[in-house]
XYZ file of C-alpha atoms in Angstrom:
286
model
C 112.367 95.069 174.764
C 115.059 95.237 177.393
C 112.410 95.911 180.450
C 114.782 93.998 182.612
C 117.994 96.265 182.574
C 115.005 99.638 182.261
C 115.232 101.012 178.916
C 113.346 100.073 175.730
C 113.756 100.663 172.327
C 110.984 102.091 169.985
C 111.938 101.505 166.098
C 111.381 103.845 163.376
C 107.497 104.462 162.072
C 105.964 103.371 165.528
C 105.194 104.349 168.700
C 105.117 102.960 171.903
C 102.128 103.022 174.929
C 103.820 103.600 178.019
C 101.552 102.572 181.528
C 102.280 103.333 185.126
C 100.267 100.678 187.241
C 98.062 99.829 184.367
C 96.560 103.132 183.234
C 97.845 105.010 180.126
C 101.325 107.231 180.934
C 102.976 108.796 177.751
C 103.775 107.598 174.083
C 107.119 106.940 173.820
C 108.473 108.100 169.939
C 111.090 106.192 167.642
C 114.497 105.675 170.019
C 115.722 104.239 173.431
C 113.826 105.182 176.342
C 114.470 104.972 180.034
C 111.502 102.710 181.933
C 112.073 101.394 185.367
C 109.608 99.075 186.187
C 109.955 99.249 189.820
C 107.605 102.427 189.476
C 105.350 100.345 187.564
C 106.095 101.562 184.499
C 105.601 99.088 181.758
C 104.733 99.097 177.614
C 101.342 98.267 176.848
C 101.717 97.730 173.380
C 102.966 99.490 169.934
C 101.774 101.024 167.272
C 102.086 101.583 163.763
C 102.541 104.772 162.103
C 102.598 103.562 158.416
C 100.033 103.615 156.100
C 98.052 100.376 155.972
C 95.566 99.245 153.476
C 92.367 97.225 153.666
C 90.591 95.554 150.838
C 87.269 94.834 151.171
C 84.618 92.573 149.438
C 81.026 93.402 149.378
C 78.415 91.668 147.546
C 75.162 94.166 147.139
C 72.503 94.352 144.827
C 71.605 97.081 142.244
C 68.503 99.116 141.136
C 68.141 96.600 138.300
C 68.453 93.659 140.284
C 71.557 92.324 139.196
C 74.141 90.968 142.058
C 77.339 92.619 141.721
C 80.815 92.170 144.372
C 82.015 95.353 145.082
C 86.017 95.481 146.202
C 86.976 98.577 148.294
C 90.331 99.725 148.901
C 90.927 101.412 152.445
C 94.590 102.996 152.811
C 94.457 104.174 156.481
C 96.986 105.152 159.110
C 97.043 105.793 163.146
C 96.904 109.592 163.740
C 100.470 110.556 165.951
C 98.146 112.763 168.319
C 95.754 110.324 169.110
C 97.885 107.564 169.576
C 96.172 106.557 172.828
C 92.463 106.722 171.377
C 94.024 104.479 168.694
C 95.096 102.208 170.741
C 92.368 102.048 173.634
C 89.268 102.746 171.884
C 89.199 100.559 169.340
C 90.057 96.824 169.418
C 89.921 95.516 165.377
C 90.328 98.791 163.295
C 89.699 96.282 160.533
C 86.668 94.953 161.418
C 85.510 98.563 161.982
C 86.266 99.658 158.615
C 84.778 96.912 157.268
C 81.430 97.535 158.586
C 81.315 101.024 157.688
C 82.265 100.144 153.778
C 79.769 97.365 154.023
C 76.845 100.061 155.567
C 77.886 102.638 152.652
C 78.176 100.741 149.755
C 74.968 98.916 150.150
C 73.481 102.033 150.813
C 74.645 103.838 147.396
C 74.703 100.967 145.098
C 70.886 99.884 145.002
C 69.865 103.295 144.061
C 72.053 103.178 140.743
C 71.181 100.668 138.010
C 74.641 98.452 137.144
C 75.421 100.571 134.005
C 75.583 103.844 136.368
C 77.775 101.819 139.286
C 80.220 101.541 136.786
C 80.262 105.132 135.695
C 79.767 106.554 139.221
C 82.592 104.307 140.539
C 84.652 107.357 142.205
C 81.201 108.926 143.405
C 81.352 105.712 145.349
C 84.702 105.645 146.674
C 84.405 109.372 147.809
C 81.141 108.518 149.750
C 82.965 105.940 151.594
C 85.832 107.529 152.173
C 83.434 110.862 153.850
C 81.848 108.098 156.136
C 84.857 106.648 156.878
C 86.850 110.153 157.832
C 83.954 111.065 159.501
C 83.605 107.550 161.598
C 87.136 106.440 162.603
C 88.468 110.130 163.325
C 86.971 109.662 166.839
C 88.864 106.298 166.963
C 92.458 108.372 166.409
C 92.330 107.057 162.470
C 92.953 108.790 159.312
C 91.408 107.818 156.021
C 94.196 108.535 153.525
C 92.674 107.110 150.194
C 89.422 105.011 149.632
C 89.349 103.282 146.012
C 86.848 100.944 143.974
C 89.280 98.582 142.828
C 86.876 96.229 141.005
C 82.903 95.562 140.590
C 82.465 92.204 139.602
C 78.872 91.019 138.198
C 77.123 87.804 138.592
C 78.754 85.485 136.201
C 75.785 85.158 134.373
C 75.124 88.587 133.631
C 78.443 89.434 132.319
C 77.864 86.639 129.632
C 75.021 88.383 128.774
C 76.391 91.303 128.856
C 79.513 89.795 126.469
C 76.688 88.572 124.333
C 74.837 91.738 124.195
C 78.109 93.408 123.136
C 79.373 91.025 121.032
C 75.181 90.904 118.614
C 75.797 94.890 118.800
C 79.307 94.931 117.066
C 78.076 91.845 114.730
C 75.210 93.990 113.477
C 77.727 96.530 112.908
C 79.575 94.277 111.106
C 77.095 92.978 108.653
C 75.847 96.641 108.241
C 79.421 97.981 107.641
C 79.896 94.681 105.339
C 76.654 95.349 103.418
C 77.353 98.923 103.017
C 80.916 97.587 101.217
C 79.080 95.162 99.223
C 76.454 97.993 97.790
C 79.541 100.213 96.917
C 81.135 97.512 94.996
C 78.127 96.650 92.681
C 77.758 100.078 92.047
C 81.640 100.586 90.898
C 80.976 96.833 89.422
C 77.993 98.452 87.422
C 79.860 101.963 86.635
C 82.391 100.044 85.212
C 80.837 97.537 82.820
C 78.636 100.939 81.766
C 81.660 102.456 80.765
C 82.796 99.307 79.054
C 80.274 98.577 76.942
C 80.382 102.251 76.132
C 83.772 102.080 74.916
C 82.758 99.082 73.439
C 80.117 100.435 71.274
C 82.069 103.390 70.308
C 85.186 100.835 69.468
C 82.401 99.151 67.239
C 80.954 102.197 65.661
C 84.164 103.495 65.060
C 85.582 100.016 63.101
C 82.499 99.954 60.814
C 83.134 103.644 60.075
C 86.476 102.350 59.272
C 85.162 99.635 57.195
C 82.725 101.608 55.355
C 84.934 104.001 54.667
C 87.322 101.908 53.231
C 84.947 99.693 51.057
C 83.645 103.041 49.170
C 87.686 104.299 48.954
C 88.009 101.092 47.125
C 85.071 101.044 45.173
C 86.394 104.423 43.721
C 89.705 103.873 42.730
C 88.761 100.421 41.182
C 86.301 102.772 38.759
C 88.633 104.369 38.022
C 91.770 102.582 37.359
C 89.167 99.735 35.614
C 87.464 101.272 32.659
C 84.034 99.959 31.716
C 83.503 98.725 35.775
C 80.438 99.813 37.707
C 80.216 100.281 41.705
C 77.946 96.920 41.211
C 80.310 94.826 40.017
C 83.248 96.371 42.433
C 80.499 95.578 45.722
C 80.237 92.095 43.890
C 84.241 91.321 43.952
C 84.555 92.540 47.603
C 81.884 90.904 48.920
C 83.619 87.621 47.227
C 86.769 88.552 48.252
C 85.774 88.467 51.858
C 83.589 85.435 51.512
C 86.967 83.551 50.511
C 89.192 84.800 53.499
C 86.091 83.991 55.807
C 86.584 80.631 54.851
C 89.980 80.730 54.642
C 90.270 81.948 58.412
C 87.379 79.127 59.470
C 89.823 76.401 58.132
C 93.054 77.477 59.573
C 91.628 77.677 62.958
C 92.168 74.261 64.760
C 89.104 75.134 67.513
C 86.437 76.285 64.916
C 83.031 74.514 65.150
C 82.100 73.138 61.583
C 80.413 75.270 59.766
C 78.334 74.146 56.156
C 77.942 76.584 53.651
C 77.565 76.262 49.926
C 80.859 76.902 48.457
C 80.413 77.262 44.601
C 80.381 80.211 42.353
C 76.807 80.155 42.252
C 76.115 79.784 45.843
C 78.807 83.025 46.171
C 76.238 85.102 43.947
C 73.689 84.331 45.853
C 75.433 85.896 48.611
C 75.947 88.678 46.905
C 72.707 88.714 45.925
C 71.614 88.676 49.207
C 73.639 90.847 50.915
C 72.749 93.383 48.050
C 69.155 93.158 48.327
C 69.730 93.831 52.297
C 71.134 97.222 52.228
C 68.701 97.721 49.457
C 65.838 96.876 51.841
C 67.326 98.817 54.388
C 67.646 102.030 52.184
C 63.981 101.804 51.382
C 63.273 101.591 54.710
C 64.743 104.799 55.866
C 62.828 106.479 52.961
């Protein structure tokens, strides 16, 4: 401090407490400063202009009776004009702070159930911070910020909490995946509708075809065939396609066998049959 030789030197951001026989003289600002100490003079101490912070942990309980630790941020600084109030009247500003943000937070917080401490985080900080400015003014401090940093639950309630979250998005889940499911069954359904629509109509549309070109047939054989009936025309196609059934059964390699009487008699008979079918089935519509 160079005491010895009478002159001191104060560095930037503090000040000094100057003393004349023990009680308080003058605060000495950033520089070099004259101070014989044959007058008494002397430096009690410095001080620190800058802005300090304080974290603080409180553990406090909530309306719903869940433990929570609440960590405060204090940002705090020595006030230039009351550098000597500062510096005399209070011993630990830490331990002061402290207090206070332990006496307001567990004041506010078990009057709000854990949900609300969360949401009314900065309600809490600017409670604090009002006690605070209010409290360590006298003491030649300034409150410059006051800030929840962090509210930490008991460990066990924030897995239940996780686990609470975690059934609520699974239900979503299952709902959302249901919801998926029901829409593709329905498209599933709409679309085998509309198949077997196009189906039907595909099928309609080929016997049309076929009927169509059975009686074209039947009328050009009578007449290109004199003496021929529509009878015996019917009888020819129907044995026509009897053979190329038969034909197409044996030149497929993964045909099941199939027994059916082959001979010309057996072939009227189908014709018979067949015949006597439609003929049913006309006197049945009349």
């Amino acid at each position: 401090m160079g005491q010895a030789l009478g002159c001191i030197q104060v560095n930037q951001s503090k000040v000094a407490v100057r003393e004349q026989f023990g009680k308080f003289d003058n605060v000495l600002e950033p520089g070099c400063h004259c101070l014989p100490w044959c007058f008494g003079y002397k430096i009690a101490g410095e001080l620190s202009l800058r802005v300090r912070q304080l974290e603080v942990r409180c553990e406090t309980k909530t309306k719903d009776n869940v433990f929570v630790n609440v960590v405060a941020s204090i940002q705090y600084r020595a006030l230039p004009e009351k550098i000597s109030d500062a510096f005399y009247k209070l011993s630990n500003a830490n331990s002061q702070i402290q207090a206070y943000v332990f006496d307001v937070i567990r004041a506010s917080v078990p009057k709000l159930e854990l949900d609300a401490v969360f949401e009314q985080k900065s309600d809490i900080a600017k409670a604090v911070e009002e006690e605070l400015a209010k409290a360590m003014s006298t003491y030649g401090y300034e409150i410059v910020q006051t800030l929840i940093v962090d509210i930490v639950p008991d460990v066990h309630v924030k897995r239940a909490m996780n686990e609470i979250n975690a059934a609520a998005r699974h239900r979503l889940a299952a709902k959302e995946k249901a919801e998926a499911e029901k829409i593709l069954q329905i498209k599933r359904a709409e679309g085998e509708a509309e198949s077997k629509y196009l189906a039907g109509l595909g099928i309609a549309r080929q016997r049309q075809a076929i009927v169509d070109g059975l009686r074209d047939s039947v009328l050009v054989f009578s007449e290109n065939v004199p003496g021929t009936s529509a009878k015996d025309v019917m009888d020819m196609v129907l044995v026509t396609q009897y053979f190329d059934t038969m034909k197409e059964i044996g030149a497929s390699s993964k045909s099941s066998s199939v027994f059916i009487p082959h001979g010309p008699g057996a072939v009227r008979d189908v014709a018979s049959q067949i015949r006597e079918g439609l003929l049913q089935a006309d006197y049945a519509k009349e």
